[in-house]
Every structure is written in C-alpha cells, then in structure tokens.
C-alpha cells in the first residue's frame, strides 16, 4: 500500500460505511414500499356496499335522537324551575294563612306536592341519565359506519392502485440498481485496501 493510500484508508472506510448505511436504508425502504403497496391493495380490494345509504339513515336518526335528548333536558330544567318557583311561592304564602286548620291543610298539600314534584323530577333525571349511554352507543355505531364508508371510498381508488403499483415497482427496481452499484463500489474500495 502506498503512503497516499494509507492516508486515505480512514476516510475510505468512513465512505464505505456511509455507502453501506445508504444501501441498507434503500433495502429497508424498498421493503417498506412493498409492504405499503400490499396494505394499499388490501384496502382497495374491499368490496363496495350500501354503507352510504345506511350511514345517512343512521346519522339522521342519531341527530334526531340527540336533538330529542337536548329537548328533554331543556324541558326537565324548565320543570325544575317551575316547580321551585311554585313551591317557593307556596312556602312563603303558608305564613299568610290566618286560619290554622286551612294552614295545616295547605301545608299537607304543599308537602304532598313537593314530594310528587321531587319524585317526578328524579324520574325525569333518571331518564336523562339513561339517555346518554344510548346516545353514546348510537354515536359509536354512526362513527363505525362512517369509517367503513371511508373505506368504501378508498375502494374507489382501485384505478390508482395500478398506477401506484407501477410506480412502486419502478422505484424498487431503481433502488435495486442503486444497491447493486453501492455493492460494486464497496467491493472496489475494499479491494483497494487489500492492494
């Protein structure tokens, strides 16, 4: 080995290392592209169905149910406000009775009304509480159908799959040529080190 070759041994090894890394990276990329193409083709090959119609129908029903639930919530809130207003006024007016017998009768009616209102509101609130899990489940079904609908839309890209496959094949062929050139370069560089 000449003195000039000796001086370049370290940079040459560094270059060989970098070329090997680039080659390995291209090999991994080629494999990644093959895998991506396989995944893309798997999605594109899904059969189309009547999901769009089902999705629209279910989504409309979900929107209506959600609006109905909000309407119920507003009405329950109004019942609570009206009940509180009525009972507050009634409680205040109980003090205004002069006749003790009528006051006792009014107090009994007040207590009964308050108890009935409390039970009614509790029952309405229980309905509100039971609505949310049903709405959540409904929303999950709508989202599931929507995502399946998106998959069907992807299936419409089937023509693109052919173009993409051709492009990926050409890219992989170019990568393989580049990898072969890198291997040849590495071989030449390593043979120089031996000389």
PDB file of C-alpha atoms in Angstrom:
ATOM      1  CA  UNK A   1       0.000   0.000   0.000  1.00  0.00           C
ATOM      2  CA  UNK A   2       1.455   3.342  -0.998  1.00  0.00           C
ATOM      3  CA  UNK A   3       1.730   6.165   1.516  1.00  0.00           C
ATOM      4  CA  UNK A   4      -1.052   8.109  -0.213  1.00  0.00           C
ATOM      5  CA  UNK A   5      -3.350   5.066   0.011  1.00  0.00           C
ATOM      6  CA  UNK A   6      -2.539   4.759   3.687  1.00  0.00           C
ATOM      7  CA  UNK A   7      -3.585   8.379   4.299  1.00  0.00           C
ATOM      8  CA  UNK A   8      -6.946   7.720   2.674  1.00  0.00           C
ATOM      9  CA  UNK A   9      -7.695   4.453   4.454  1.00  0.00           C
ATOM     10  CA  UNK A  10      -9.686   6.032   7.252  1.00  0.00           C
ATOM     11  CA  UNK A  11     -11.804   8.321   5.025  1.00  0.00           C
ATOM     12  CA  UNK A  12     -12.277   5.420   2.632  1.00  0.00           C
ATOM     13  CA  UNK A  13     -13.570   3.220   5.442  1.00  0.00           C
ATOM     14  CA  UNK A  14     -15.849   6.030   6.510  1.00  0.00           C
ATOM     15  CA  UNK A  15     -17.124   6.335   2.944  1.00  0.00           C
ATOM     16  CA  UNK A  16     -17.650   2.581   2.721  1.00  0.00           C
ATOM     17  CA  UNK A  17     -19.563   2.688   5.999  1.00  0.00           C
ATOM     18  CA  UNK A  18     -21.765   5.512   4.723  1.00  0.00           C
ATOM     19  CA  UNK A  19     -22.412   3.735   1.425  1.00  0.00           C
ATOM     20  CA  UNK A  20     -23.299   0.544   3.304  1.00  0.00           C
ATOM     21  CA  UNK A  21     -25.676   2.527   5.505  1.00  0.00           C
ATOM     22  CA  UNK A  22     -27.279   4.120   2.449  1.00  0.00           C
ATOM     23  CA  UNK A  23     -27.586   0.735   0.756  1.00  0.00           C
ATOM     24  CA  UNK A  24     -29.154  -0.778   3.869  1.00  0.00           C
ATOM     25  CA  UNK A  25     -31.509   2.170   4.111  1.00  0.00           C
ATOM     26  CA  UNK A  26     -32.580   1.677   0.498  1.00  0.00           C
ATOM     27  CA  UNK A  27     -33.156  -2.011   1.139  1.00  0.00           C
ATOM     28  CA  UNK A  28     -35.348  -1.184   4.132  1.00  0.00           C
ATOM     29  CA  UNK A  29     -37.183   1.480   2.128  1.00  0.00           C
ATOM     30  CA  UNK A  30     -37.806  -0.961  -0.713  1.00  0.00           C
ATOM     31  CA  UNK A  31     -39.284  -3.409   1.793  1.00  0.00           C
ATOM     32  CA  UNK A  32     -41.388  -0.639   3.353  1.00  0.00           C
ATOM     33  CA  UNK A  33     -42.727   0.355  -0.070  1.00  0.00           C
ATOM     34  CA  UNK A  34     -43.576  -3.278  -0.848  1.00  0.00           C
ATOM     35  CA  UNK A  35     -45.403  -3.542   2.483  1.00  0.00           C
ATOM     36  CA  UNK A  36     -47.241  -0.250   1.937  1.00  0.00           C
ATOM     37  CA  UNK A  37     -48.304  -1.358  -1.523  1.00  0.00           C
ATOM     38  CA  UNK A  38     -49.581  -4.641  -0.102  1.00  0.00           C
ATOM     39  CA  UNK A  39     -51.582  -2.739   2.545  1.00  0.00           C
ATOM     40  CA  UNK A  40     -52.948  -0.285  -0.011  1.00  0.00           C
ATOM     41  CA  UNK A  41     -54.033  -3.106  -2.308  1.00  0.00           C
ATOM     42  CA  UNK A  42     -55.718  -4.867   0.610  1.00  0.00           C
ATOM     43  CA  UNK A  43     -57.792  -1.744   1.322  1.00  0.00           C
ATOM     44  CA  UNK A  44     -58.577  -1.105  -2.335  1.00  0.00           C
ATOM     45  CA  UNK A  45     -59.753  -4.677  -2.841  1.00  0.00           C
ATOM     46  CA  UNK A  46     -62.572  -4.267  -0.288  1.00  0.00           C
ATOM     47  CA  UNK A  47     -65.983  -4.715  -1.896  1.00  0.00           C
ATOM     48  CA  UNK A  48     -68.297  -1.705  -2.070  1.00  0.00           C
ATOM     49  CA  UNK A  49     -71.598  -1.972  -0.256  1.00  0.00           C
ATOM     50  CA  UNK A  50     -74.671   0.003   0.568  1.00  0.00           C
ATOM     51  CA  UNK A  51     -72.941   1.622   3.558  1.00  0.00           C
ATOM     52  CA  UNK A  52     -73.527   5.198   2.404  1.00  0.00           C
ATOM     53  CA  UNK A  53     -77.301   4.844   2.482  1.00  0.00           C
ATOM     54  CA  UNK A  54     -77.164   3.071   5.840  1.00  0.00           C
ATOM     55  CA  UNK A  55     -74.833   5.722   7.220  1.00  0.00           C
ATOM     56  CA  UNK A  56     -77.071   8.618   6.121  1.00  0.00           C
ATOM     57  CA  UNK A  57     -80.128   6.920   7.586  1.00  0.00           C
ATOM     58  CA  UNK A  58     -78.443   6.119  10.897  1.00  0.00           C
ATOM     59  CA  UNK A  59     -76.786   9.538  11.111  1.00  0.00           C
ATOM     60  CA  UNK A  60     -80.140  11.295  10.624  1.00  0.00           C
ATOM     61  CA  UNK A  61     -81.671   9.112  13.322  1.00  0.00           C
ATOM     62  CA  UNK A  62     -78.753   9.895  15.633  1.00  0.00           C
ATOM     63  CA  UNK A  63     -79.079  13.638  15.007  1.00  0.00           C
ATOM     64  CA  UNK A  64     -82.814  13.461  15.695  1.00  0.00           C
ATOM     65  CA  UNK A  65     -82.252  11.425  18.873  1.00  0.00           C
ATOM     66  CA  UNK A  66     -79.605  13.827  20.087  1.00  0.00           C
ATOM     67  CA  UNK A  67     -81.917  16.790  19.439  1.00  0.00           C
ATOM     68  CA  UNK A  68     -84.737  14.997  21.248  1.00  0.00           C
ATOM     69  CA  UNK A  69     -82.453  14.335  24.229  1.00  0.00           C
ATOM     70  CA  UNK A  70     -81.448  18.002  24.345  1.00  0.00           C
ATOM     71  CA  UNK A  71     -85.116  18.947  24.131  1.00  0.00           C
ATOM     72  CA  UNK A  72     -85.900  16.629  27.053  1.00  0.00           C
ATOM     73  CA  UNK A  73     -83.047  18.150  29.080  1.00  0.00           C
ATOM     74  CA  UNK A  74     -84.385  21.654  28.444  1.00  0.00           C
ATOM     75  CA  UNK A  75     -87.894  20.613  29.413  1.00  0.00           C
ATOM     76  CA  UNK A  76     -86.737  18.906  32.607  1.00  0.00           C
ATOM     77  CA  UNK A  77     -84.806  22.054  33.522  1.00  0.00           C
ATOM     78  CA  UNK A  78     -87.978  24.075  32.929  1.00  0.00           C
ATOM     79  CA  UNK A  79     -89.962  21.658  35.121  1.00  0.00           C
ATOM     80  CA  UNK A  80     -87.399  22.074  37.893  1.00  0.00           C
ATOM     81  CA  UNK A  81     -87.510  25.884  37.641  1.00  0.00           C
ATOM     82  CA  UNK A  82     -91.293  25.977  37.554  1.00  0.00           C
ATOM     83  CA  UNK A  83     -91.536  23.539  40.460  1.00  0.00           C
ATOM     84  CA  UNK A  84     -89.061  25.541  42.525  1.00  0.00           C
ATOM     85  CA  UNK A  85     -90.875  28.791  41.746  1.00  0.00           C
ATOM     86  CA  UNK A  86     -94.264  27.287  42.656  1.00  0.00           C
ATOM     87  CA  UNK A  87     -93.013  25.662  45.863  1.00  0.00           C
ATOM     88  CA  UNK A  88     -91.074  28.768  46.945  1.00  0.00           C
ATOM     89  CA  UNK A  89     -94.151  30.939  46.471  1.00  0.00           C
ATOM     90  CA  UNK A  90     -96.371  28.390  48.216  1.00  0.00           C
ATOM     91  CA  UNK A  91     -93.955  28.074  51.157  1.00  0.00           C
ATOM     92  CA  UNK A  92     -93.892  31.865  51.531  1.00  0.00           C
ATOM     93  CA  UNK A  93     -97.678  32.126  51.395  1.00  0.00           C
ATOM     94  CA  UNK A  94     -98.180  29.422  54.052  1.00  0.00           C
ATOM     95  CA  UNK A  95     -97.208  32.058  56.610  1.00  0.00           C
ATOM     96  CA  UNK A  96    -100.015  34.293  55.384  1.00  0.00           C
ATOM     97  CA  UNK A  97    -102.805  31.910  56.498  1.00  0.00           C
ATOM     98  CA  UNK A  98    -104.805  33.158  59.477  1.00  0.00           C
ATOM     99  CA  UNK A  99    -106.917  30.029  59.907  1.00  0.00           C
ATOM    100  CA  UNK A 100    -104.766  27.263  61.490  1.00  0.00           C
ATOM    101  CA  UNK A 101    -106.919  24.454  60.030  1.00  0.00           C
ATOM    102  CA  UNK A 102    -106.598  25.804  56.484  1.00  0.00           C
ATOM    103  CA  UNK A 103    -102.855  26.357  57.047  1.00  0.00           C
ATOM    104  CA  UNK A 104    -102.427  22.676  58.113  1.00  0.00           C
ATOM    105  CA  UNK A 105    -104.415  21.535  55.086  1.00  0.00           C
ATOM    106  CA  UNK A 106    -102.335  23.788  52.796  1.00  0.00           C
ATOM    107  CA  UNK A 107     -99.110  22.506  54.437  1.00  0.00           C
ATOM    108  CA  UNK A 108    -100.192  18.892  53.846  1.00  0.00           C
ATOM    109  CA  UNK A 109    -100.974  19.688  50.216  1.00  0.00           C
ATOM    110  CA  UNK A 110     -97.636  21.522  49.937  1.00  0.00           C
ATOM    111  CA  UNK A 111     -95.753  18.518  51.348  1.00  0.00           C
ATOM    112  CA  UNK A 112     -97.576  16.125  49.007  1.00  0.00           C
ATOM    113  CA  UNK A 113     -96.953  18.378  46.008  1.00  0.00           C
ATOM    114  CA  UNK A 114     -93.278  18.836  46.928  1.00  0.00           C
ATOM    115  CA  UNK A 115     -92.866  15.046  47.298  1.00  0.00           C
ATOM    116  CA  UNK A 116     -94.622  14.386  43.993  1.00  0.00           C
ATOM    117  CA  UNK A 117     -92.535  17.063  42.256  1.00  0.00           C
ATOM    118  CA  UNK A 118     -89.341  15.614  43.744  1.00  0.00           C
ATOM    119  CA  UNK A 119     -90.285  12.102  42.563  1.00  0.00           C
ATOM    120  CA  UNK A 120     -91.268  13.366  39.116  1.00  0.00           C
ATOM    121  CA  UNK A 121     -88.026  15.321  38.706  1.00  0.00           C
ATOM    122  CA  UNK A 122     -85.989  12.345  39.964  1.00  0.00           C
ATOM    123  CA  UNK A 123     -87.751  10.130  37.428  1.00  0.00           C
ATOM    124  CA  UNK A 124     -87.084  12.652  34.637  1.00  0.00           C
ATOM    125  CA  UNK A 125     -83.424  12.982  35.657  1.00  0.00           C
ATOM    126  CA  UNK A 126     -83.123   9.175  35.647  1.00  0.00           C
ATOM    127  CA  UNK A 127     -84.413   9.186  32.057  1.00  0.00           C
ATOM    128  CA  UNK A 128     -81.805  11.827  31.184  1.00  0.00           C
ATOM    129  CA  UNK A 129     -79.090   9.660  32.750  1.00  0.00           C
ATOM    130  CA  UNK A 130     -80.218   6.591  30.786  1.00  0.00           C
ATOM    131  CA  UNK A 131     -80.339   8.543  27.509  1.00  0.00           C
ATOM    132  CA  UNK A 132     -76.637   9.389  27.421  1.00  0.00           C
ATOM    133  CA  UNK A 133     -75.306   5.803  27.262  1.00  0.00           C
ATOM    134  CA  UNK A 134     -77.816   5.051  24.495  1.00  0.00           C
ATOM    135  CA  UNK A 135     -76.729   8.171  22.590  1.00  0.00           C
ATOM    136  CA  UNK A 136     -73.083   7.213  23.100  1.00  0.00           C
ATOM    137  CA  UNK A 137     -73.740   3.747  21.711  1.00  0.00           C
ATOM    138  CA  UNK A 138     -75.676   5.232  18.807  1.00  0.00           C
ATOM    139  CA  UNK A 139     -72.824   7.644  18.083  1.00  0.00           C
ATOM    140  CA  UNK A 140     -70.344   4.751  18.124  1.00  0.00           C
ATOM    141  CA  UNK A 141     -72.412   2.925  15.506  1.00  0.00           C
ATOM    142  CA  UNK A 142     -72.637   6.041  13.335  1.00  0.00           C
ATOM    143  CA  UNK A 143     -68.876   6.580  13.549  1.00  0.00           C
ATOM    144  CA  UNK A 144     -68.226   2.920  12.787  1.00  0.00           C
ATOM    145  CA  UNK A 145     -70.384   3.107   9.676  1.00  0.00           C
ATOM    146  CA  UNK A 146     -68.770   6.402   8.668  1.00  0.00           C
ATOM    147  CA  UNK A 147     -65.297   4.884   8.879  1.00  0.00           C
ATOM    148  CA  UNK A 148     -66.427   1.855   6.898  1.00  0.00           C
ATOM    149  CA  UNK A 149     -67.898   4.268   4.384  1.00  0.00           C
ATOM    150  CA  UNK A 150     -64.483   5.916   4.182  1.00  0.00           C
ATOM    151  CA  UNK A 151     -63.024   2.505   3.438  1.00  0.00           C
ATOM    152  CA  UNK A 152     -65.539   2.127   0.633  1.00  0.00           C
ATOM    153  CA  UNK A 153     -64.455   5.486  -0.738  1.00  0.00           C
ATOM    154  CA  UNK A 154     -60.889   4.243  -0.670  1.00  0.00           C
ATOM    155  CA  UNK A 155     -62.026   1.238  -2.678  1.00  0.00           C
ATOM    156  CA  UNK A 156     -62.979   3.691  -5.403  1.00  0.00           C
ATOM    157  CA  UNK A 157     -59.258   4.366  -5.775  1.00  0.00           C
ATOM    158  CA  UNK A 158     -58.746   0.934  -7.314  1.00  0.00           C
ATOM    159  CA  UNK A 159     -57.552   2.501 -10.579  1.00  0.00           C
ATOM    160  CA  UNK A 160     -54.948   4.415  -8.617  1.00  0.00           C
ATOM    161  CA  UNK A 161     -53.639   1.147  -7.205  1.00  0.00           C
ATOM    162  CA  UNK A 162     -52.433   0.080 -10.648  1.00  0.00           C
ATOM    163  CA  UNK A 163     -50.566   3.361 -11.154  1.00  0.00           C
ATOM    164  CA  UNK A 164     -49.139   3.265  -7.642  1.00  0.00           C
ATOM    165  CA  UNK A 165     -48.065  -0.357  -8.062  1.00  0.00           C
ATOM    166  CA  UNK A 166     -46.292   0.534 -11.305  1.00  0.00           C
ATOM    167  CA  UNK A 167     -44.561   3.486  -9.636  1.00  0.00           C
ATOM    168  CA  UNK A 168     -43.525   1.410  -6.628  1.00  0.00           C
ATOM    169  CA  UNK A 169     -42.205  -1.372  -8.879  1.00  0.00           C
ATOM    170  CA  UNK A 170     -40.151   1.173 -10.864  1.00  0.00           C
ATOM    171  CA  UNK A 171     -38.879   2.758  -7.658  1.00  0.00           C
ATOM    172  CA  UNK A 172     -37.867  -0.614  -6.222  1.00  0.00           C
ATOM    173  CA  UNK A 173     -36.104  -1.510  -9.490  1.00  0.00           C
ATOM    174  CA  UNK A 174     -34.191   1.792  -9.305  1.00  0.00           C
ATOM    175  CA  UNK A 175     -33.356   1.105  -5.671  1.00  0.00           C
ATOM    176  CA  UNK A 176     -32.101  -2.372  -6.549  1.00  0.00           C
ATOM    177  CA  UNK A 177     -29.840  -0.885  -9.261  1.00  0.00           C
ATOM    178  CA  UNK A 178     -28.552   1.674  -6.799  1.00  0.00           C
ATOM    179  CA  UNK A 179     -27.981  -1.054  -4.209  1.00  0.00           C
ATOM    180  CA  UNK A 180     -26.031  -3.089  -6.791  1.00  0.00           C
ATOM    181  CA  UNK A 181     -23.941  -0.015  -7.639  1.00  0.00           C
ATOM    182  CA  UNK A 182     -23.302   0.556  -3.930  1.00  0.00           C
ATOM    183  CA  UNK A 183     -22.223  -3.073  -3.534  1.00  0.00           C
ATOM    184  CA  UNK A 184     -19.864  -2.737  -6.535  1.00  0.00           C
ATOM    185  CA  UNK A 185     -18.439   0.499  -5.130  1.00  0.00           C
ATOM    186  CA  UNK A 186     -17.899  -1.087  -1.712  1.00  0.00           C
ATOM    187  CA  UNK A 187     -16.182  -4.078  -3.346  1.00  0.00           C
ATOM    188  CA  UNK A 188     -13.799  -1.807  -5.303  1.00  0.00           C
ATOM    189  CA  UNK A 189     -12.994   0.228  -2.209  1.00  0.00           C
ATOM    190  CA  UNK A 190     -12.324  -2.856  -0.107  1.00  0.00           C
ATOM    191  CA  UNK A 191     -10.104  -4.349  -2.832  1.00  0.00           C
ATOM    192  CA  UNK A 192      -8.042  -1.150  -2.849  1.00  0.00           C
ATOM    193  CA  UNK A 193      -7.463  -1.567   0.858  1.00  0.00           C
ATOM    194  CA  UNK A 194      -6.068  -5.042   0.197  1.00  0.00           C
ATOM    195  CA  UNK A 195      -3.689  -3.796  -2.530  1.00  0.00           C
TER     196      UNK A 195
END
